Short mmCIF file of C-alpha atoms and ligand atoms in Angstrom, two decimals:
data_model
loop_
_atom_site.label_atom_id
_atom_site.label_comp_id
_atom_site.label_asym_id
_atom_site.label_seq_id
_atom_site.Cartn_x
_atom_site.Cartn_y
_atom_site.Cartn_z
CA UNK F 1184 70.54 -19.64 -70.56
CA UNK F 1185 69.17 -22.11 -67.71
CA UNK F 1186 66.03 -24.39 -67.88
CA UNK F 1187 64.75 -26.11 -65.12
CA UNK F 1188 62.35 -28.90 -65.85
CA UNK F 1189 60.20 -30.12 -63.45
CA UNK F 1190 59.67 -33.95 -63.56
CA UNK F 1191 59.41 -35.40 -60.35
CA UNK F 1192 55.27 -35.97 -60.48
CA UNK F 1193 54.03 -39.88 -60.04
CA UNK F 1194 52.43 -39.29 -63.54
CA UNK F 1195 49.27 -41.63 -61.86
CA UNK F 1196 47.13 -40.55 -64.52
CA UNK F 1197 49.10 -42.46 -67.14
CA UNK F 1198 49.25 -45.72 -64.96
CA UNK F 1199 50.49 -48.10 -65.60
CA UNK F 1200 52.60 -46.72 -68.18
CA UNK F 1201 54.45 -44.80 -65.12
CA UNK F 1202 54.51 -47.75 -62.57
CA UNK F 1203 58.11 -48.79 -63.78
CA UNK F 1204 59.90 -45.44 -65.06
CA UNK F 1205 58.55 -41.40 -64.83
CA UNK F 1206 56.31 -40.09 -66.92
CA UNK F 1207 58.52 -38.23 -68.79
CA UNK F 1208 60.56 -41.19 -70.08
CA UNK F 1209 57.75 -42.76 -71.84
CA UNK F 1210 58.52 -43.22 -75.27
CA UNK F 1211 57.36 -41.05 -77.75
CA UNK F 1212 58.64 -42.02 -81.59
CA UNK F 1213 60.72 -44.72 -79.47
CA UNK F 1214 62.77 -42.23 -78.05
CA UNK F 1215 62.04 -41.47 -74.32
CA UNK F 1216 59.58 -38.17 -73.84
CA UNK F 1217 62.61 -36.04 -72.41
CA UNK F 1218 65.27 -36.47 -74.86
CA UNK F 1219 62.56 -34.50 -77.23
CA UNK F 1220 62.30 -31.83 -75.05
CA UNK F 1221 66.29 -31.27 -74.68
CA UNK F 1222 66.84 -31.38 -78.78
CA UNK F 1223 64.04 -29.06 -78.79
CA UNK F 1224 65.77 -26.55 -76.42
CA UNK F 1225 68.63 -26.71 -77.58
CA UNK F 1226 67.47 -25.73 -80.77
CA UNK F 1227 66.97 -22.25 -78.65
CA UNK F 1228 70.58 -22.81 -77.80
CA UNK F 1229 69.62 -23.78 -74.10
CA UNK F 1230 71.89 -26.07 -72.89
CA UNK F 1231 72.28 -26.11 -69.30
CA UNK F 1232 69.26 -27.87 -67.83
CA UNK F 1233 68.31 -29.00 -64.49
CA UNK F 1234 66.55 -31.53 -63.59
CA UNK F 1235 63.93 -31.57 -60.57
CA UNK F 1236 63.38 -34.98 -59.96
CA UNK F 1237 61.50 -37.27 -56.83
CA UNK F 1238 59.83 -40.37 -58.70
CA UNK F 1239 62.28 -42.70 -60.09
CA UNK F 1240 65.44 -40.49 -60.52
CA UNK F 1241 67.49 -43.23 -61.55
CA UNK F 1242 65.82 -44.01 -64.56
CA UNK F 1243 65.94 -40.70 -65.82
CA UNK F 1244 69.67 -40.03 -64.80
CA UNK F 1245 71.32 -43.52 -65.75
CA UNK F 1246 69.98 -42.44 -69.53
CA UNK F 1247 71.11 -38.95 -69.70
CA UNK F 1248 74.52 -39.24 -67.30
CA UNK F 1249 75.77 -35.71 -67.23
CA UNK F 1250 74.45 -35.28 -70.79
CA UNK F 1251 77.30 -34.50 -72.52
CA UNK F 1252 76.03 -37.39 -75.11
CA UNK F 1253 72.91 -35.58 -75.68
CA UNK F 1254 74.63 -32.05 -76.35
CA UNK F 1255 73.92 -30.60 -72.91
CA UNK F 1256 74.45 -30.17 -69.42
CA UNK F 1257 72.39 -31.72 -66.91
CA UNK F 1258 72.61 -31.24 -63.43
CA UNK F 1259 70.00 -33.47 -61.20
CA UNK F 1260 68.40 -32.08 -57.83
CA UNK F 1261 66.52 -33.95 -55.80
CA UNK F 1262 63.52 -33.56 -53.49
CA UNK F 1263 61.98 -36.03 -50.97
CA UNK F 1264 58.81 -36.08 -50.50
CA UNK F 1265 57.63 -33.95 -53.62
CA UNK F 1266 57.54 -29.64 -53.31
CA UNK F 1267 55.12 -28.94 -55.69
CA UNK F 1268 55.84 -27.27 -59.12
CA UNK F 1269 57.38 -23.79 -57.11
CA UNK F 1270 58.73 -26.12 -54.31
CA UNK F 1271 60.71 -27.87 -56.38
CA UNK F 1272 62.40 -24.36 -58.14
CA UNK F 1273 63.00 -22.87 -54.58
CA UNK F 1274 64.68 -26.36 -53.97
CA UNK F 1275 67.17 -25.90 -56.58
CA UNK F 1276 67.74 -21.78 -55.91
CA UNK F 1277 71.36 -22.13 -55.65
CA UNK F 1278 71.39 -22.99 -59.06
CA UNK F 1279 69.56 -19.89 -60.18
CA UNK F 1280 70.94 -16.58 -60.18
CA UNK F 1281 69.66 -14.66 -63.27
CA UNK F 1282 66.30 -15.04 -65.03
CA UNK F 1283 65.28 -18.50 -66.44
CA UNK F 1284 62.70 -20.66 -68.35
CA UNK F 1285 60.90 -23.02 -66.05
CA UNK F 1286 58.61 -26.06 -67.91
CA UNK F 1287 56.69 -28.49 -66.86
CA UNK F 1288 58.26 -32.22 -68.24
CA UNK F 1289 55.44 -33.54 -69.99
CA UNK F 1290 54.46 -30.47 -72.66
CA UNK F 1291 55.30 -31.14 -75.93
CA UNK F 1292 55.11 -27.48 -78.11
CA UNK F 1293 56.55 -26.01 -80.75
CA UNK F 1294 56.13 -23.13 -78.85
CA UNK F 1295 58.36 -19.98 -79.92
CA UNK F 1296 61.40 -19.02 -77.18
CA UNK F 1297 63.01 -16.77 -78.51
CA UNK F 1298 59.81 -14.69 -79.21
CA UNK F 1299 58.81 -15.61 -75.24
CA UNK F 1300 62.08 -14.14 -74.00
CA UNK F 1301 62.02 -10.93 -76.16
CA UNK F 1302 58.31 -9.89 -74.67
CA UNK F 1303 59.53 -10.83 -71.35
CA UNK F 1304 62.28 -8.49 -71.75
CA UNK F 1305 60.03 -5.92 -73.09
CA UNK F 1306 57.38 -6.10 -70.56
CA UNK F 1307 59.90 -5.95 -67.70
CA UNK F 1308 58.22 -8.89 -66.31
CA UNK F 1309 59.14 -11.11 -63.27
CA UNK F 1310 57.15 -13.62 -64.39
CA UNK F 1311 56.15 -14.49 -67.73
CA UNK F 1312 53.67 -17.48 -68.40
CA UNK F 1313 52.76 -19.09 -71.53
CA UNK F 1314 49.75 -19.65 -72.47
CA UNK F 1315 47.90 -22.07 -74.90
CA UNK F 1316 43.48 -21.77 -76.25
CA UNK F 1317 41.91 -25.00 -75.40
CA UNK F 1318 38.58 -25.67 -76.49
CA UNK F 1319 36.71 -26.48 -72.86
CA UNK F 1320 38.49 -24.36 -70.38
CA UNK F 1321 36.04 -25.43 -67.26
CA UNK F 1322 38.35 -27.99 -66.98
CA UNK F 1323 41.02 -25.97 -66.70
CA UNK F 1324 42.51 -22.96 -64.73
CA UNK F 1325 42.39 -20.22 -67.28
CA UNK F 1326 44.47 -16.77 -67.00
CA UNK F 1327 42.38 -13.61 -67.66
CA UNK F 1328 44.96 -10.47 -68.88
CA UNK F 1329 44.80 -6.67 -69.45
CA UNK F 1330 44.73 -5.48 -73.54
CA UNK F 1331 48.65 -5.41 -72.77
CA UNK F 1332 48.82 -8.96 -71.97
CA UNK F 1333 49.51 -7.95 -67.84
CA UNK F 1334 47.62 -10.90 -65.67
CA UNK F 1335 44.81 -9.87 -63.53
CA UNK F 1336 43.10 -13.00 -62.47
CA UNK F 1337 43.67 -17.01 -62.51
CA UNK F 1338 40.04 -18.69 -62.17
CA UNK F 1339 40.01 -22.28 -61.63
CA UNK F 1340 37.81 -24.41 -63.63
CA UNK F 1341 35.26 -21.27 -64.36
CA UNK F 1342 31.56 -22.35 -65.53
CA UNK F 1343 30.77 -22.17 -69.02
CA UNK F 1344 29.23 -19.16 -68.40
CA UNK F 1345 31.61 -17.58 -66.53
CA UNK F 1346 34.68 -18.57 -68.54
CA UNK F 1347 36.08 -14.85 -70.14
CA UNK F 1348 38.52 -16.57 -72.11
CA UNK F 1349 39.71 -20.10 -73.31
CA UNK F 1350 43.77 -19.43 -72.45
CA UNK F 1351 45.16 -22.02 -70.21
CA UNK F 1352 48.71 -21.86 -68.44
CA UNK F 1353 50.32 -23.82 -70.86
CA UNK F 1354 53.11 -25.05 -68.42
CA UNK F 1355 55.87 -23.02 -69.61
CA UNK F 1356 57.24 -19.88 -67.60
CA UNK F 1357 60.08 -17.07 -67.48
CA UNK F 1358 60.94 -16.31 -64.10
CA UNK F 1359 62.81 -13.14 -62.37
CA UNK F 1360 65.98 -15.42 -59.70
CA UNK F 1361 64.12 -12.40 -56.86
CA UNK F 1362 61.06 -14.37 -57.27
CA UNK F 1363 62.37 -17.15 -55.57
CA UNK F 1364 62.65 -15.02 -52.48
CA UNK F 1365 58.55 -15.63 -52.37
CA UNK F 1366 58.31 -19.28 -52.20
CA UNK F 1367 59.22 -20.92 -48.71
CA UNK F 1368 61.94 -22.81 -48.33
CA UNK F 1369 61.63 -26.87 -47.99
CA UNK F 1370 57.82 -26.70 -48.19
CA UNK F 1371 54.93 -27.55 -50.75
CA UNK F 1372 54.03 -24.99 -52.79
CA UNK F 1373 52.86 -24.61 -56.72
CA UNK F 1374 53.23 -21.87 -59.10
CA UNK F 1375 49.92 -22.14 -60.35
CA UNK F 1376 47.61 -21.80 -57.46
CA UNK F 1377 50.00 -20.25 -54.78
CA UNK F 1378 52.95 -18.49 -56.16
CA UNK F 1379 51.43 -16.50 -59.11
CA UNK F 1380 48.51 -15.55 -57.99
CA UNK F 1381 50.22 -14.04 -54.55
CA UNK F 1382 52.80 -11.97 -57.30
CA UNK F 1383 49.49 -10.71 -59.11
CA UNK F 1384 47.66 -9.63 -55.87
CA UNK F 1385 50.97 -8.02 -54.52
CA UNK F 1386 50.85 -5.82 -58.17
CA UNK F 1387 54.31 -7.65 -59.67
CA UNK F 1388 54.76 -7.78 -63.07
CA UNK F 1389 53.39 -10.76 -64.50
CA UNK F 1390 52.39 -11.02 -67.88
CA UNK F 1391 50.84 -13.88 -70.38
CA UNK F 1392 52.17 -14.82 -73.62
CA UNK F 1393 49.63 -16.30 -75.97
CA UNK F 1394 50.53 -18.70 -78.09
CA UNK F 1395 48.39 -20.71 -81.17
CA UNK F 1396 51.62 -22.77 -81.44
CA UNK F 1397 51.13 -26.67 -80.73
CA UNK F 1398 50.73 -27.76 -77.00
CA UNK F 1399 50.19 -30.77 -75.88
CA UNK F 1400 50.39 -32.93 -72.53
CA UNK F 1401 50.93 -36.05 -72.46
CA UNK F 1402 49.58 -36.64 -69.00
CA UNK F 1403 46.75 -39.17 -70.23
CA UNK F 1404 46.69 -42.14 -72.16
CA UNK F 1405 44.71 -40.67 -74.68
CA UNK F 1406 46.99 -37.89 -75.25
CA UNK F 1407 49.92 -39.80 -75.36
CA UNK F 1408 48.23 -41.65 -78.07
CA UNK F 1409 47.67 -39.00 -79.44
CA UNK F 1410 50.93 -36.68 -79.75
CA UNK F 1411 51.89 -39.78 -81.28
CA UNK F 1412 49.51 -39.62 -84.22
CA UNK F 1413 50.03 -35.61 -84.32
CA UNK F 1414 53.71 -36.12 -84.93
CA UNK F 1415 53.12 -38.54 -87.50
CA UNK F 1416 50.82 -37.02 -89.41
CA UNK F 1417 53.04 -33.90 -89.62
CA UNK F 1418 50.91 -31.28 -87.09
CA UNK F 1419 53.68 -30.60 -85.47
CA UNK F 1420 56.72 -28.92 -86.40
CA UNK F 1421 58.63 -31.73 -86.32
CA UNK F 1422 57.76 -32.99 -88.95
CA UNK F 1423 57.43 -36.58 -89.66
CA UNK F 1424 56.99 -37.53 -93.32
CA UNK F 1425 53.44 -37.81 -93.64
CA UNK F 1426 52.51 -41.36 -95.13
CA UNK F 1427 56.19 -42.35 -94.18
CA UNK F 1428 57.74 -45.47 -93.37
CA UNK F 1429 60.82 -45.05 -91.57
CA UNK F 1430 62.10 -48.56 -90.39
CA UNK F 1431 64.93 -48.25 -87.78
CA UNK F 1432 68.27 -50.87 -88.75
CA UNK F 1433 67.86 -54.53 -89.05
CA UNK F 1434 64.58 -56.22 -89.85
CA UNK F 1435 62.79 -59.03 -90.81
CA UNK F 1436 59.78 -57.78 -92.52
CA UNK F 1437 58.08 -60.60 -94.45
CA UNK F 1438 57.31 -60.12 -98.29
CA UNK F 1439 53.60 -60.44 -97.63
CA UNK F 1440 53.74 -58.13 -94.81
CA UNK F 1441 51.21 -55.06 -95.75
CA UNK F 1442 52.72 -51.68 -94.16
CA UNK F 1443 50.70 -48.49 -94.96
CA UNK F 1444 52.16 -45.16 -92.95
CA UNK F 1445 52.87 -43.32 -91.57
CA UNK F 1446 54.64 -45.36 -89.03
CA UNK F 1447 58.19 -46.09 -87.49
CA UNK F 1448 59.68 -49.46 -86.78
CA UNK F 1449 62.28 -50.08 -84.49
CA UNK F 1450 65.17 -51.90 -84.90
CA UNK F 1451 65.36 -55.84 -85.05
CA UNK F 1452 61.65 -56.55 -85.05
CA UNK F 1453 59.88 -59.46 -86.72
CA UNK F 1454 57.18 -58.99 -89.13
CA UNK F 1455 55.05 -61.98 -90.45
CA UNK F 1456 53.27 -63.02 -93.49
CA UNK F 1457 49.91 -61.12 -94.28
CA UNK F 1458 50.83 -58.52 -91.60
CA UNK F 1459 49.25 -55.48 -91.60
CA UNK F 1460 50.51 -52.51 -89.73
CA UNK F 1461 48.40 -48.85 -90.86
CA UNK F 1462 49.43 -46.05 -89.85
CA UNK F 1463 49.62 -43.98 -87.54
CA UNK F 1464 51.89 -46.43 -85.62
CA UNK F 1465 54.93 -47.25 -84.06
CA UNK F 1466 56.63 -50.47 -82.90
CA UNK F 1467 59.20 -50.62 -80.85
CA UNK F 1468 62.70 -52.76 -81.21
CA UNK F 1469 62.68 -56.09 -80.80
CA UNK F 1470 59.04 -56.97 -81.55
CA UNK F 1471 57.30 -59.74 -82.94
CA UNK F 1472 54.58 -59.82 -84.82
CA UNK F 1473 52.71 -62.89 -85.75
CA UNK F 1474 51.45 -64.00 -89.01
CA UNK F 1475 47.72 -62.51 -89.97
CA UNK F 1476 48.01 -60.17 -87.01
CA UNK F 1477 46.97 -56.27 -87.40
CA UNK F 1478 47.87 -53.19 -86.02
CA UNK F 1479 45.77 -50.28 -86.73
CA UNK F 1480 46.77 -46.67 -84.79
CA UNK F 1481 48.80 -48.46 -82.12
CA UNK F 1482 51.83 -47.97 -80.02
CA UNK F 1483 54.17 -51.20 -79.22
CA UNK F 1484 56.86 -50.57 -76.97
CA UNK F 1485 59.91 -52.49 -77.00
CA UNK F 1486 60.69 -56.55 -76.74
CA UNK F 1487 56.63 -56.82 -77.21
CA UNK F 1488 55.53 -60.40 -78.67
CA UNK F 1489 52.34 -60.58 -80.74
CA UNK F 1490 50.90 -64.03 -81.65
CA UNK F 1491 49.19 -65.01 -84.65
CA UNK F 1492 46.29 -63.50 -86.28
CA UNK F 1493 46.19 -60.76 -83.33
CA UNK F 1494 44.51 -57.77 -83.73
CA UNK F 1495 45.27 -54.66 -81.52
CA UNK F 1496 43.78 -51.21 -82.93
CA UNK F 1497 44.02 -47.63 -81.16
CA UNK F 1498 46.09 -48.95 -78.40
CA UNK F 1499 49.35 -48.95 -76.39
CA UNK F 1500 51.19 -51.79 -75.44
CA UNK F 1501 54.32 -51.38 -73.81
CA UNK F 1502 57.31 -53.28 -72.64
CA UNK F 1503 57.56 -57.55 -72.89
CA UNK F 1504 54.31 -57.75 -73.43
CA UNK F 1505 52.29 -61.14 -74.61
CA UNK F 1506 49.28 -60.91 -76.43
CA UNK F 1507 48.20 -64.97 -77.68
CA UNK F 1508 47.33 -66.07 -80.69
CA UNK F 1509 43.76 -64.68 -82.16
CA UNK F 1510 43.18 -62.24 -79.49
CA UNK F 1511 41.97 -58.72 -79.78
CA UNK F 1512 42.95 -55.47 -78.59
CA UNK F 1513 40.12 -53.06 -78.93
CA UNK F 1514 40.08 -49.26 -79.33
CA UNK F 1515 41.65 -46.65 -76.53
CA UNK F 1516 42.99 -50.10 -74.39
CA UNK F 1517 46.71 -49.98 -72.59
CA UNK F 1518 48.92 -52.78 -71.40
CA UNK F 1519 51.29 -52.15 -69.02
CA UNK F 1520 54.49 -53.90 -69.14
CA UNK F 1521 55.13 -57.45 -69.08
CA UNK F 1522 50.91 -58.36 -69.50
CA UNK F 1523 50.24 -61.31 -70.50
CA UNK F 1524 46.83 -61.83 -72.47
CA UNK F 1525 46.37 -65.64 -73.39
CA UNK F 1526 44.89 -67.09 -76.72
CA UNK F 1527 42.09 -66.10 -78.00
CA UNK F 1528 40.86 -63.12 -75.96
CA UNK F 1529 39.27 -59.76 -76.15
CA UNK F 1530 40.36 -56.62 -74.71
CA UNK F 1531 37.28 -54.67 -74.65
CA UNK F 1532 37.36 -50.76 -75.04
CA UNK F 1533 39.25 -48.68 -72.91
CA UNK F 1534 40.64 -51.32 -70.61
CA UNK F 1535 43.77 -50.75 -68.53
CA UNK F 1536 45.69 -53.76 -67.54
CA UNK F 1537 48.93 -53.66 -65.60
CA UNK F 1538 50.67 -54.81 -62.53
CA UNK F 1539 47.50 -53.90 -60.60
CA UNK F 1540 45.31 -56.67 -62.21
CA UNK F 1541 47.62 -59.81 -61.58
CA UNK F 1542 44.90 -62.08 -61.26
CA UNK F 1543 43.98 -61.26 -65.10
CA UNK F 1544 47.59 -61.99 -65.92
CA UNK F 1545 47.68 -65.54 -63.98
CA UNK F 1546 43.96 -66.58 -65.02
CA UNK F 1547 44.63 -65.58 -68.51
CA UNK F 1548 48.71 -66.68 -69.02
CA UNK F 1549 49.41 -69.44 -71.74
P1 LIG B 1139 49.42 -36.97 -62.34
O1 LIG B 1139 49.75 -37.73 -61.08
O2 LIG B 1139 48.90 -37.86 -63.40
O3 LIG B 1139 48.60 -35.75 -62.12
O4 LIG B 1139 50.83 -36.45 -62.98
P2 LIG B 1139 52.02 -35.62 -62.30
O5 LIG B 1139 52.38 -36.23 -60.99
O6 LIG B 1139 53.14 -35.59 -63.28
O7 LIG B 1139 51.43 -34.18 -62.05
P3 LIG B 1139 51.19 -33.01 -63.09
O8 LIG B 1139 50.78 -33.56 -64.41
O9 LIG B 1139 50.30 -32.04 -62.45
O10 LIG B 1139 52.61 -32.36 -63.19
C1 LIG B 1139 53.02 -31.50 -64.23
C2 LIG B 1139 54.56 -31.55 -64.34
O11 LIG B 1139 55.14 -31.08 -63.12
C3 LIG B 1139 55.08 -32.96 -64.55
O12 LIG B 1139 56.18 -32.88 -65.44
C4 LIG B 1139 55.52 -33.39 -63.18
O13 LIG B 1139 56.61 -34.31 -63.22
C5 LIG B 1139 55.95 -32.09 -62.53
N1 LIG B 1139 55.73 -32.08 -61.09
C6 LIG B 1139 54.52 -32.08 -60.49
N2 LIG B 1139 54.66 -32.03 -59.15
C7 LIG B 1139 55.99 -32.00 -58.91
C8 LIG B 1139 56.79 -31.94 -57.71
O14 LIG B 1139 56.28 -31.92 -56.59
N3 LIG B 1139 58.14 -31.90 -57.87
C9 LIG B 1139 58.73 -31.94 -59.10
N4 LIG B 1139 60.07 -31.91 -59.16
N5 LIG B 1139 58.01 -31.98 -60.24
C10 LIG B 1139 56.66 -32.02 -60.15
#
């Protein structure tokens, strides 16, 4: 069975995170975003993946090489400038001759395949989509079905009022190789707003499948935060010891440190006296963490450097980062990589720094 997985998008929403690698190579757990997605499809024995890529292939491909280390096959197609969701399919058409999942590379879901494939089957679709509730859909384009589960209507960001239903495409699709045949060739075009709704109109078979199971994208910063403290606190179904400590090979964790989980530690990090890291958390390899400093609910990427008596709470901060001595990192804030924040400061509330604010980095470096 093929899978294409479309992950060529700028990811601009989760800035800076995405200015140095695609969006879905952030790491989740401190394991990039995609390698989750292949062990979960390959726990639906789906091994032969390709890859639509645009921003960044290289990082994505010099990790993964033909994928043979990861259990799977991965071949890597191209486009320049982006085709859009169905743009980037018809791109790879060659590739495609008999029916195959389509998803969109930042969903994380424990959502059921197997079951997906058999009402596809059933239903005689062409196109199958999954979808997911979500709890304000006029933000949304939600997909209104017959009693049989047959689409009738996509309605973008409906009113309050007019919202029928809560189900949102949920980024996840079967697809019929003759659909292909309705998407033009080497020009933009999305599932979503073109392709679908043309199949509906035309009367083709395209049905929903609902789906409680979780969904989530990771296509903000405050939903990367929070698959993060979904997986950790066991929502999911892959499961992550709930008030677990997993610390990943060699460490230096002082006596006096204070670790409460549920949180992972990566490999070869540095852990003062009196620190105290609460769960949920993770920090990634080579970190260190200075005396008196506190991490509450926050994600550290890799080679990060935290001075003394720092406190950082609800927060992401990513790769060679510097926070000084005494500073603080408040609530919902992201650093992008290689920030510098000098002694002593305070990162109010949601604040975004990256390589867009340089003048913070120069006024503020040690
Ligand atoms: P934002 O810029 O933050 O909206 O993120 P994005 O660029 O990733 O767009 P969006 O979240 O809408 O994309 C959903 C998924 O489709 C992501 O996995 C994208 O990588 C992927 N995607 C979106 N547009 C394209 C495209 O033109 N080509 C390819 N190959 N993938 C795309």
């Amino acid at each position: 069975m093929k899978a294409v997985i479309l992950a060529g998008g700028e990811g601009t929403r989760l800035r800076p995170l995405t200015l140095n690698r695609p969006k879905s190579m952030v790491p989740i757990l401190n394991r990039p975003f995609l390698e989750h997605m292949i062990d979960y499809l390959k726990g639906y024995n789906i091994d032969d993946i390709i890859l639509a890529l645009c921003y960044l292939p290289g990082y994505i491909q010099n990790y993964f090489g033909d994928g043979s280390d990861f259990g799977v096959r991965l071949t890597y197609v191209m486009e320049d400038p982006p085709l859009g969701t169905a743009g980037a399919v018809k791109n790879i058409e060659q590739h495609l001759d008999e029916t195959f999942f389509v998803f969109n590379g930042d969903i994380f879901t424990d959502l059921d395949l197997t079951r997906m494939m058999e009402f596809h089957q059933e239903m005689g679709a062409k196109v199958t989509i999954a979808l997911t509730p979500v709890e304000n859909p006029s933000i949304y384009g939600v997909v209104e079905a017959d009693a049989n589960s047959r689409v009738e209507r996509f309605i973008e960001k409906p009113s309050p009022d007019a919202a029928t239903t809560n189900m949102i495409n949920a980024g996840t699709y079967i697809i019929a190789p003759e659909v292909l045949e309705s998407i033009p060739a080497e020009s933009f075009c999305t599932f979503e707003r073109e392709v679908f709704p043309m199949l509906v109109e035309t009367g083709e078979p395209v049905y929903s499948h609902p789906s409680d199971a979780y969904w989530i994208d990771i296509g903000s910063h405050e939903k990367y935060l929070k698959l993060h403290y979904d997986l950790l606190r066991g929502k999911t179904a892959k499961s992550f010891p709930s008030k677990g400590i997993r610390v990943d090979g060699d460490c230096d964790i002082h006596s006096q440190a204070e670790l409460k989980g549920p949180l992972i530690i990566g490999t070869n990090c540095v852990i003062g006296p009196r620190v105290q890291v609460k769960g949920p958390s993770v920090i990634g390899p080579n970190c260190q963490i200075g005396a008196d400093s506190l991490i509450d609910r926050a994600v550290v990427w890799k080679n990060t450097r935290l001075g003394q008596a720092v406190s950082a709470r609800g927060c992401v901060i990513a790769e060679n980062v510097f926070v000084g001595d005494r500073s603080q990192i408040m609530q919902g804030s992201v650093l992008g990589d290689n920030v510098v924040v000098g002694a002593g400061k305070r990162i109010e509330r949601d604040t975004t720094l990256g390589a867009d604010n340089p003048l913070f980095q120069l006024s503020n470096a040690l």
